[in-house]
PDB file of C-alpha atoms in Angstrom:
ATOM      1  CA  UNK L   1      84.444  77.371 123.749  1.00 39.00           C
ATOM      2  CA  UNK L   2      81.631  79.131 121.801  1.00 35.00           C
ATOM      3  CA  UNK L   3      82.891  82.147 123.296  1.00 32.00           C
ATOM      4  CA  UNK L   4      86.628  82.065 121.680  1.00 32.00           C
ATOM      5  CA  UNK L   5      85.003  80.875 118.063  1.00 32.00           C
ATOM      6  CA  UNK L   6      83.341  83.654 117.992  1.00 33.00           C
ATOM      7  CA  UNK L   7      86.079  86.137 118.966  1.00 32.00           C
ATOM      8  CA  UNK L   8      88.528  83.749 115.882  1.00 33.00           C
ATOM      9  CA  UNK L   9      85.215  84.583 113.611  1.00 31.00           C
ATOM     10  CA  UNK L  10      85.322  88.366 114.716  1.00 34.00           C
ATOM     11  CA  UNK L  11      89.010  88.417 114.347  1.00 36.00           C
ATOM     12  CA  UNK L  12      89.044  86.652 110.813  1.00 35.00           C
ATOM     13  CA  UNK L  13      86.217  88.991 109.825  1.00 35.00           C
ATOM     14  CA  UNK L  14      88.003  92.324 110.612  1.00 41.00           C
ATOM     15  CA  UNK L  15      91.452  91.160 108.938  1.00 51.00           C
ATOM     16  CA  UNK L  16      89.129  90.772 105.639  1.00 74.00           C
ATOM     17  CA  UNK L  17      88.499  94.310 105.367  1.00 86.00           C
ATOM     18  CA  UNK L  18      85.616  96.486 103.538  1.00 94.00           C
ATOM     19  CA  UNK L  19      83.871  96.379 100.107  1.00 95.00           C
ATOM     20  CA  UNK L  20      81.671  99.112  97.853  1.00 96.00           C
ATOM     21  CA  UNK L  21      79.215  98.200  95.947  1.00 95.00           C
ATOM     22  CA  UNK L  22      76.908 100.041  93.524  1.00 96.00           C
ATOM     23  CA  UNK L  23      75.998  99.526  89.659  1.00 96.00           C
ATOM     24  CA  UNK L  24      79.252 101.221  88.464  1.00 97.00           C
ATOM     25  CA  UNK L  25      82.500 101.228  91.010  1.00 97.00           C
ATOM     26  CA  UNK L  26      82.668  98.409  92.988  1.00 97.00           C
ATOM     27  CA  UNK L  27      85.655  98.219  95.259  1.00 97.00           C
ATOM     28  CA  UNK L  28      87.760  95.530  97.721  1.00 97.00           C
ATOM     29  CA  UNK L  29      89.962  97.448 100.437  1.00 97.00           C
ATOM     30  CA  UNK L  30      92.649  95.923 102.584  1.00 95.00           C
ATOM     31  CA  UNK L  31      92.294  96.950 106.555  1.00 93.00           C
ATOM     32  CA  UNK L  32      95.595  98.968 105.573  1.00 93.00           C
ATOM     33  CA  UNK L  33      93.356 100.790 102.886  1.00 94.00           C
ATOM     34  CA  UNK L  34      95.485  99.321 100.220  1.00 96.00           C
ATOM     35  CA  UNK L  35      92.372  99.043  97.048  1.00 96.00           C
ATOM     36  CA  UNK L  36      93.306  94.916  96.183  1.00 96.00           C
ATOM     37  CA  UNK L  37      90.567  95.512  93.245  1.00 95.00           C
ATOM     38  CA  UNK L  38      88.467  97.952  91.449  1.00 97.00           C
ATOM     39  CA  UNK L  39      86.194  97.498  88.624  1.00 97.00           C
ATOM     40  CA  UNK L  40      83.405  99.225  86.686  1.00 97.00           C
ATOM     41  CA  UNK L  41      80.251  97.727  85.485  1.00 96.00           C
ATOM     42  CA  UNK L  42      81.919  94.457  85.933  1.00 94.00           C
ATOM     43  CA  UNK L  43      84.925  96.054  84.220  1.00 94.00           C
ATOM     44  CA  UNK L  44      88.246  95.538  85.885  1.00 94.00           C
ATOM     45  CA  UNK L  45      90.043  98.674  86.289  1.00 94.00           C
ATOM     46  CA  UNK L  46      93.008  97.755  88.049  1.00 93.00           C
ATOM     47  CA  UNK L  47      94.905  94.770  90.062  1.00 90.00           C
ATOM     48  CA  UNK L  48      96.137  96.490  93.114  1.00 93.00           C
ATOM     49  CA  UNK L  49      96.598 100.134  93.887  1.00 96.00           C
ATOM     50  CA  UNK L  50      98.469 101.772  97.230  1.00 97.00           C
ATOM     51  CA  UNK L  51     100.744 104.364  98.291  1.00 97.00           C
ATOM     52  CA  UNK L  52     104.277 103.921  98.138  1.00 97.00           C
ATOM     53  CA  UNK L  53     107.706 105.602  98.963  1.00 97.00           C
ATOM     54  CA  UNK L  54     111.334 105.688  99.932  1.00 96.00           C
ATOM     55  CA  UNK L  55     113.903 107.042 101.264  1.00 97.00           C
ATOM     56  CA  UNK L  56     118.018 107.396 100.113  1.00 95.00           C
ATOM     57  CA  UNK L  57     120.633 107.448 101.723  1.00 91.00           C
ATOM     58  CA  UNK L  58     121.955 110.846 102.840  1.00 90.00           C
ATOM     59  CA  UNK L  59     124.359 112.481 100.839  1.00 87.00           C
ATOM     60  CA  UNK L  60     127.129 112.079 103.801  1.00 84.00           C
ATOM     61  CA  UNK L  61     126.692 108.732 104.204  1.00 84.00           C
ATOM     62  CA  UNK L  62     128.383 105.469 102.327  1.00 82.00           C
ATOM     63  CA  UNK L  63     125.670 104.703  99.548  1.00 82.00           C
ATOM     64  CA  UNK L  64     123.405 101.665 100.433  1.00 78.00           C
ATOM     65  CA  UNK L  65     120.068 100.436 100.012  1.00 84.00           C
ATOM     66  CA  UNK L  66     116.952 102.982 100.248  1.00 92.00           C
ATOM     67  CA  UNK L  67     114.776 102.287 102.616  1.00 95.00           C
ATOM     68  CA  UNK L  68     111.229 101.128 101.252  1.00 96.00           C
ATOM     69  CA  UNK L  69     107.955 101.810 102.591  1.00 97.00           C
ATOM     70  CA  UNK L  70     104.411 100.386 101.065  1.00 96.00           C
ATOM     71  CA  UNK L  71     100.930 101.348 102.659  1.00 96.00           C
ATOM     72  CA  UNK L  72     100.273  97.116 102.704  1.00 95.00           C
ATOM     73  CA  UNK L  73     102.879  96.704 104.967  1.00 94.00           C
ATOM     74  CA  UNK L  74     101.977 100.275 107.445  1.00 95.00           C
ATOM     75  CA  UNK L  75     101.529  99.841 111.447  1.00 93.00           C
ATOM     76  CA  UNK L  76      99.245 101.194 113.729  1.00 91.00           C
ATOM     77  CA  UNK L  77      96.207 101.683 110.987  1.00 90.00           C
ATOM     78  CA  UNK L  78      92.718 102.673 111.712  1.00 93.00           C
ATOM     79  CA  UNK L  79      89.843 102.447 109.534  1.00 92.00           C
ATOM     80  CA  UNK L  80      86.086 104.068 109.432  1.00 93.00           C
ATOM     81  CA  UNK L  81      83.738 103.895 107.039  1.00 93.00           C
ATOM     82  CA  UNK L  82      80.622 106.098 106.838  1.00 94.00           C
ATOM     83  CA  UNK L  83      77.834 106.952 104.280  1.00 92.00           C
ATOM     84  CA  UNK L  84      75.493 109.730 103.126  1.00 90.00           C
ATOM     85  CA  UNK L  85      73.796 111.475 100.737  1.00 86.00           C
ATOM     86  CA  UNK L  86      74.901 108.402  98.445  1.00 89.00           C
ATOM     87  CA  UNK L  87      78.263 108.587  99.391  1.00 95.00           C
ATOM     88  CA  UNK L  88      80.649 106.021 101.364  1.00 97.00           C
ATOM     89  CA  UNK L  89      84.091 107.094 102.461  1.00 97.00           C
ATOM     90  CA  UNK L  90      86.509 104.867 103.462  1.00 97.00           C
ATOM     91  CA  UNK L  91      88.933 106.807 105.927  1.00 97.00           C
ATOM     92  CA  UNK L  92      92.276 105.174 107.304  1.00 97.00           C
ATOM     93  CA  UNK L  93      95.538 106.651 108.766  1.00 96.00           C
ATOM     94  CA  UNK L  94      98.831 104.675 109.862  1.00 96.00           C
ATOM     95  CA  UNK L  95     102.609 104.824 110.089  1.00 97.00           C
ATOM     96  CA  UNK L  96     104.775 104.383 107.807  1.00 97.00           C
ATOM     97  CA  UNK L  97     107.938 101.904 108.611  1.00 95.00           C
ATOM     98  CA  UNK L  98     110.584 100.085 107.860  1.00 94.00           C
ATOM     99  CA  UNK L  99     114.009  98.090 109.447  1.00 92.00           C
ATOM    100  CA  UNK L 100     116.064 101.305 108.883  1.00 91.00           C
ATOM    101  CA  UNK L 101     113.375 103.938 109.505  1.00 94.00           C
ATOM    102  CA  UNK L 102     110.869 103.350 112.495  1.00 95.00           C
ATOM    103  CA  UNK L 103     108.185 105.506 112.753  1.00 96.00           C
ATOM    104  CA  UNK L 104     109.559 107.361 109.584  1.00 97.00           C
ATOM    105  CA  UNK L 105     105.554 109.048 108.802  1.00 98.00           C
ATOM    106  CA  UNK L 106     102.505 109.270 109.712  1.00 98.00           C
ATOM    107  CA  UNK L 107      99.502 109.220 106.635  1.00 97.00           C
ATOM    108  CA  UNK L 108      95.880 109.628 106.695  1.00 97.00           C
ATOM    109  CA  UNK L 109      94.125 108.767 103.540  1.00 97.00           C
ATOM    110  CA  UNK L 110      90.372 109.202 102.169  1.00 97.00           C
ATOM    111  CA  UNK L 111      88.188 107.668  98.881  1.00 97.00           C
ATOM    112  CA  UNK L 112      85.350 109.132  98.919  1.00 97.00           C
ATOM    113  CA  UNK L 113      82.667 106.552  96.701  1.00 98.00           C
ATOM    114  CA  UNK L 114      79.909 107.682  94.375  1.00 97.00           C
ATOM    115  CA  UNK L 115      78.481 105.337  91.818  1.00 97.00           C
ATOM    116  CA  UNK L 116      80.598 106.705  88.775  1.00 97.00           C
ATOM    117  CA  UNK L 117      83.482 108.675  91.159  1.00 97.00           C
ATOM    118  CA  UNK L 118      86.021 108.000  93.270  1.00 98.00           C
ATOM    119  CA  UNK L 119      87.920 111.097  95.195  1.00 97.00           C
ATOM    120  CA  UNK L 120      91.096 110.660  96.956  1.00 97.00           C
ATOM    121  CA  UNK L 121      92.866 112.565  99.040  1.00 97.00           C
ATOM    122  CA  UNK L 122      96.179 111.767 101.000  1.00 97.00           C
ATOM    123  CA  UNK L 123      98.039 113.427 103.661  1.00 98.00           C
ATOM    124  CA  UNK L 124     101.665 112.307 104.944  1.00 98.00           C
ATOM    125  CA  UNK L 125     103.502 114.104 107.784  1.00 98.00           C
ATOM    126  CA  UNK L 126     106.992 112.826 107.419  1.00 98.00           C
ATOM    127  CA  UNK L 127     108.208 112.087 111.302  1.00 98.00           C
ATOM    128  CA  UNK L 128     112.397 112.271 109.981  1.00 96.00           C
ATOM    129  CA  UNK L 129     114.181 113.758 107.396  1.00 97.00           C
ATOM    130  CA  UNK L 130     113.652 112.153 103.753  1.00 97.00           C
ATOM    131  CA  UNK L 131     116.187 112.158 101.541  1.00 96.00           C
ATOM    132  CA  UNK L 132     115.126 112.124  97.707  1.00 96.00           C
ATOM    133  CA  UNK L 133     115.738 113.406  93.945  1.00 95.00           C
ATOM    134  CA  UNK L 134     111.903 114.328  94.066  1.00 94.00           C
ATOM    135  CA  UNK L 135     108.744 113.142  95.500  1.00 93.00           C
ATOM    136  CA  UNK L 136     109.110 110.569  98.488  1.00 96.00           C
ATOM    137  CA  UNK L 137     105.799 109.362  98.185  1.00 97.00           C
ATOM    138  CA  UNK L 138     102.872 108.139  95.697  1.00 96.00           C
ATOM    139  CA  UNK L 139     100.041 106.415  95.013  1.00 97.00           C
ATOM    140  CA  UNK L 140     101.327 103.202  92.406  1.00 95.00           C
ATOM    141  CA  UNK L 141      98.154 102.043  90.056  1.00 96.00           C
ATOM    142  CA  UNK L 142      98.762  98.484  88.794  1.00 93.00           C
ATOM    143  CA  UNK L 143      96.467  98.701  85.383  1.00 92.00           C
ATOM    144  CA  UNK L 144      96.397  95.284  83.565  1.00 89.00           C
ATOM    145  CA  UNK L 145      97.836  94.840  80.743  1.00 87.00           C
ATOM    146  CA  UNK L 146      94.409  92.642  79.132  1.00 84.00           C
ATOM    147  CA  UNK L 147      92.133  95.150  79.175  1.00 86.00           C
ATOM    148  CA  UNK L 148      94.321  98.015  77.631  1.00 88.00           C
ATOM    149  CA  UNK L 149      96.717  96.642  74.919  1.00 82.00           C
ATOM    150  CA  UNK L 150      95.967  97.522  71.957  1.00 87.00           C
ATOM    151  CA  UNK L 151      93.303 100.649  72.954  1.00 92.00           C
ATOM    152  CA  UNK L 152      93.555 104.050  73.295  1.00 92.00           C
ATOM    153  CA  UNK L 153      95.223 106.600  75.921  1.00 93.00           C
ATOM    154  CA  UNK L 154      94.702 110.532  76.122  1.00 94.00           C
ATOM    155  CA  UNK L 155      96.525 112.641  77.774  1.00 91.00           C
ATOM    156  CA  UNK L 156      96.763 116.123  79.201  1.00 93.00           C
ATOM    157  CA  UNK L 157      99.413 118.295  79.589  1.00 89.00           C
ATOM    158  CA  UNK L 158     100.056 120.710  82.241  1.00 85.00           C
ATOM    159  CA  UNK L 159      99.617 123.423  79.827  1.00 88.00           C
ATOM    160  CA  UNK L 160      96.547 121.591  78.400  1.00 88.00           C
ATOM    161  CA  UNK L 161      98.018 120.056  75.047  1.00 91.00           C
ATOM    162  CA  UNK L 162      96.504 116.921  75.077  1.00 92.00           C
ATOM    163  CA  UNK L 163      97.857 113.928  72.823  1.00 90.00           C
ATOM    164  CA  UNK L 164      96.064 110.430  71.672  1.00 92.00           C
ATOM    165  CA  UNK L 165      98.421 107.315  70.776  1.00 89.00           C
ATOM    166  CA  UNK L 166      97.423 103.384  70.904  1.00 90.00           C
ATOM    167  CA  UNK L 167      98.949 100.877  73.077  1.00 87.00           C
ATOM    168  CA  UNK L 168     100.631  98.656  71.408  1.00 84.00           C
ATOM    169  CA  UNK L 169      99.766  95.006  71.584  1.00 83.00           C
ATOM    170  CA  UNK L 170     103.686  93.710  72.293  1.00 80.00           C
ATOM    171  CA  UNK L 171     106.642  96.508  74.256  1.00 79.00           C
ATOM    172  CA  UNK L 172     108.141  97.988  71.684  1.00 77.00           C
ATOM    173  CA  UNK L 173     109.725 101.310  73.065  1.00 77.00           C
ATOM    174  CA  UNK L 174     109.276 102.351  77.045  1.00 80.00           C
ATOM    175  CA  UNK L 175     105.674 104.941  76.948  1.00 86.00           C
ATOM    176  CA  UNK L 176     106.278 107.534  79.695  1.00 86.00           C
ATOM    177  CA  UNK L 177     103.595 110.522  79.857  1.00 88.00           C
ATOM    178  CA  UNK L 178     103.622 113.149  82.396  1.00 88.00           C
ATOM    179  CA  UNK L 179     100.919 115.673  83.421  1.00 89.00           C
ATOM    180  CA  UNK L 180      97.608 116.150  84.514  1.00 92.00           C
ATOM    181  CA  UNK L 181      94.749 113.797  83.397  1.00 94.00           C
ATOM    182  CA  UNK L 182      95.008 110.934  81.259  1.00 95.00           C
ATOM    183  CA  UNK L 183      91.990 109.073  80.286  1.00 95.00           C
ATOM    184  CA  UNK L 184      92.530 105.135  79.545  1.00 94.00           C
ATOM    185  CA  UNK L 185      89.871 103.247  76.962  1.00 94.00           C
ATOM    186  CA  UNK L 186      88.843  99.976  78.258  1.00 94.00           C
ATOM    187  CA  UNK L 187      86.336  97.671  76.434  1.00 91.00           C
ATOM    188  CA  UNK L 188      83.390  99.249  77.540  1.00 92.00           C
ATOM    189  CA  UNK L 189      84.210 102.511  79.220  1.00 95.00           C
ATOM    190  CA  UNK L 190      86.570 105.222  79.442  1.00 96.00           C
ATOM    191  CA  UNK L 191      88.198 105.969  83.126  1.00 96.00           C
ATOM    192  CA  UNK L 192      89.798 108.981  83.964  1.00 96.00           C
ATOM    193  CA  UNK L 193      92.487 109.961  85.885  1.00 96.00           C
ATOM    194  CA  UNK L 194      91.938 113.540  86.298  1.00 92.00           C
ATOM    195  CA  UNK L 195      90.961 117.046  88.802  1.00 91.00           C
ATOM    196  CA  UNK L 196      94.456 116.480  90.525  1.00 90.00           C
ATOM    197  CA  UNK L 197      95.397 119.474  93.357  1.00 91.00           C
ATOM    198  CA  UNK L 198      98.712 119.731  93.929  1.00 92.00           C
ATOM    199  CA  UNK L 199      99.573 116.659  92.364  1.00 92.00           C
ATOM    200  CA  UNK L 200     100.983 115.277  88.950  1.00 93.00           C
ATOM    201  CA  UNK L 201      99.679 112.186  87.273  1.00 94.00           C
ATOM    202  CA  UNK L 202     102.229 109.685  84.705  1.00 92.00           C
ATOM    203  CA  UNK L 203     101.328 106.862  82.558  1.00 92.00           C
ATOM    204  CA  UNK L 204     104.328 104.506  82.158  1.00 89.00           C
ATOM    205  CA  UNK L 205     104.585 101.391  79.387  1.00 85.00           C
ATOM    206  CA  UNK L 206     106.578  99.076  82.199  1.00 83.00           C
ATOM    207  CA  UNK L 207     106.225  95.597  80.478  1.00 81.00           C
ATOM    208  CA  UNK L 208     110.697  95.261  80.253  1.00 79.00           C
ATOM    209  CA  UNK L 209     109.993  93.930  83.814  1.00 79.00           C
ATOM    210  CA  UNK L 210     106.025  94.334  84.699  1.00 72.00           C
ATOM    211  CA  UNK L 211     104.368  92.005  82.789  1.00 73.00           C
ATOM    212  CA  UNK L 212     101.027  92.181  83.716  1.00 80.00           C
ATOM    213  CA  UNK L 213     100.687  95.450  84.396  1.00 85.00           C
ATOM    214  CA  UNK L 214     101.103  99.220  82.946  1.00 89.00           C
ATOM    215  CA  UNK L 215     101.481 101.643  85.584  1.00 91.00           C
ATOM    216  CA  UNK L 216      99.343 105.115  86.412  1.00 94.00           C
ATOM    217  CA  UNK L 217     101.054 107.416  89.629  1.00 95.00           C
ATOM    218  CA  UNK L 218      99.808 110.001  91.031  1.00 95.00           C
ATOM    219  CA  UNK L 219     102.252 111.887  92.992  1.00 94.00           C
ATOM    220  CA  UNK L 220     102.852 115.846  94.838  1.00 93.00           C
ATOM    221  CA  UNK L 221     103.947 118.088  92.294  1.00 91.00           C
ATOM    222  CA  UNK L 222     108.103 117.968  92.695  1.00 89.00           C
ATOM    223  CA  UNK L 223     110.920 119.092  90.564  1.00 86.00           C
ATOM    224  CA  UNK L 224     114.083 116.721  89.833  1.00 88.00           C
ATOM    225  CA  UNK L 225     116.932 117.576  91.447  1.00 93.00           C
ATOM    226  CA  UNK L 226     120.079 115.680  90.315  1.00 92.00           C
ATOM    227  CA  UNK L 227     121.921 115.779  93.610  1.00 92.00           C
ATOM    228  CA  UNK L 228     120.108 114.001  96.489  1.00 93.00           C
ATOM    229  CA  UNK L 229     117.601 116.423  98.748  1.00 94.00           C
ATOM    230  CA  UNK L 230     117.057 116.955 102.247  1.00 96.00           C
ATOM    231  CA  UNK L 231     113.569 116.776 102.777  1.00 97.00           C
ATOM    232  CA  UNK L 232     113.048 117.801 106.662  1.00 97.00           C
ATOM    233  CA  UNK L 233     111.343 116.290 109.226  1.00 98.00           C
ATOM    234  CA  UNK L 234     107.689 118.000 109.750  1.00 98.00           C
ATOM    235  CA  UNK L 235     107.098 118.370 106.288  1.00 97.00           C
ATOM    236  CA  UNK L 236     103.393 117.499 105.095  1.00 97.00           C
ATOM    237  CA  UNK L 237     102.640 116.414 101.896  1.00 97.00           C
ATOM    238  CA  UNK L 238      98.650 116.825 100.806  1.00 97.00           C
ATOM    239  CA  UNK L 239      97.876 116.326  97.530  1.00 97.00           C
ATOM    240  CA  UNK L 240      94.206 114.733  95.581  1.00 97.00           C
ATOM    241  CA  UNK L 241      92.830 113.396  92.560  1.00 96.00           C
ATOM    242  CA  UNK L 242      89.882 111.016  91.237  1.00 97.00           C
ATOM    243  CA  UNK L 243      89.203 108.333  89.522  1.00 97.00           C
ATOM    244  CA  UNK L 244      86.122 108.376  87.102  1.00 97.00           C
ATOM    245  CA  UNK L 245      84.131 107.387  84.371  1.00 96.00           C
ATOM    246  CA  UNK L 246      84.276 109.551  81.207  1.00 94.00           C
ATOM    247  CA  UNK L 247      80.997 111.376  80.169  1.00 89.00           C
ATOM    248  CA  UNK L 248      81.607 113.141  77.007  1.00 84.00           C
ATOM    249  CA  UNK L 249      79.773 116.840  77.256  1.00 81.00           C
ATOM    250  CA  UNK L 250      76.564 116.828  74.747  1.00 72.00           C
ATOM    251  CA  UNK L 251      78.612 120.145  72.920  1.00 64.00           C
ATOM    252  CA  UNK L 252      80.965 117.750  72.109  1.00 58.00           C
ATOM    253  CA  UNK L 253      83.880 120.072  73.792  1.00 57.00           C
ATOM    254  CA  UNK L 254      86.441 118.893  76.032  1.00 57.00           C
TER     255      UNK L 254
END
């Protein structure tokens, strides 16, 4: 008997997943990897954060439903978790799924944790063809909606124009920014969204039908095509940002 509690304490324990810890990021991870809450300095930074995708129907085909995949509901997943030089990383892969598509990708994902840094990177090997106006695939930041109406947002242009505007308290006209960094004022600190490779970062006003949240993606760099894409099997999307605190530069430059 005391042999199968412990296995049901073992098995609850592992389906809880991991945490970091330190005097600035602190972190809650799913098994999946999905990040179910981040905050710094006590500070939360965001509700829920994972990646995210779908797939259309193909061109062909009678138009129906396109088939959604989220990294919360992934098979197959494996986690390890290792630390050094005052660094953790949290490293998980799975497989993306769902009714229509089986088996539809493979992804492998890494944070990498330092006190005031967090660096992602994300790999997905797509296992059949996609079919998409752009980017199959992202990482979806939930960023409440308490901590930021009201306060500040920069943002950073591909070709480095930046631009400051306020929040306002109450949706007044849909905010969608495109590029790549955008820094986000919070109470007490400034996070950034910023050193993206191969990647684009947005800032969208959602509150029409998110209430609770405003939304930050980060996504591969992709151009919109009006007619529906082919992307083909065997194609491997890599891109990476971080996450960060602001430290303005003591020559007060950007």
């Amino acid at each position: 008997m005391r042999f199968f509690l412990l296995l049901s304490l073992l098995a609850g324990t592992l389906c809880i997943g991991a945490e970091y810890r330190s005097d600035g990021f602190q972190a809650k991870i799913s098994p999946k990897g999905v990040l179910t809450s981040l905050t710094f300095r006590g500070e939360k930074i965001l509700n829920l954060s994972q990646l995210e995708g779908s797939c259309l129907t193909p061109p062909d085909k009678p138009k129906g439903k396109s088939a959604v995949f989220r990294q919360s509901s992934a098979k197959n997943t494996t986690e390890q978790q290792t630390a050094s030089d005052g660094e953790t990383l949290f490293r998980y892969s799975g497989t993306f799924t769902a009714p229509t598509h089986p088996d539809a990708a493979d992804y492998l994902l890494e944070m990498r944790f330092t006190t005031q840094r967090i660096q992602v990177r994300t790999r997905i090997s797509l296992k059949q063809d996609f079919y998409s106006h752009s980017y199959p695939f992202f990482w979806q930041f939930q960023i409440p909606i308490a901590q930021k109406k009201g306060r500040g947002i920069r943002f950073v242009e591909e070709n480095g124009a930046s631009s400051d505007l306020l929040l306002p308290e109450v949706f007044e006209q849909r905010i969608k920014l495109i590029g790549r960094k955008v820094f986000l004022a919070y109470p007490s600190d400034v996070i950034l969204f910023a050193d993206v490779r191969n990647a684009t970062v947005r800032f969208e006003d959602n509150r029409h039908w998110a209430k609770q949240n405003f939304h930050v993606q980060t996504h591969p760099d992709a151009h919109w095509n009006n007619a529906v894409q082919r992307i083909p099997a065997g194609t491997v999307l890599e891109w990476s940002f971080e996450i960060a605190q602001y430290v303005p530069p003591e020559n007060g430059a950007e």
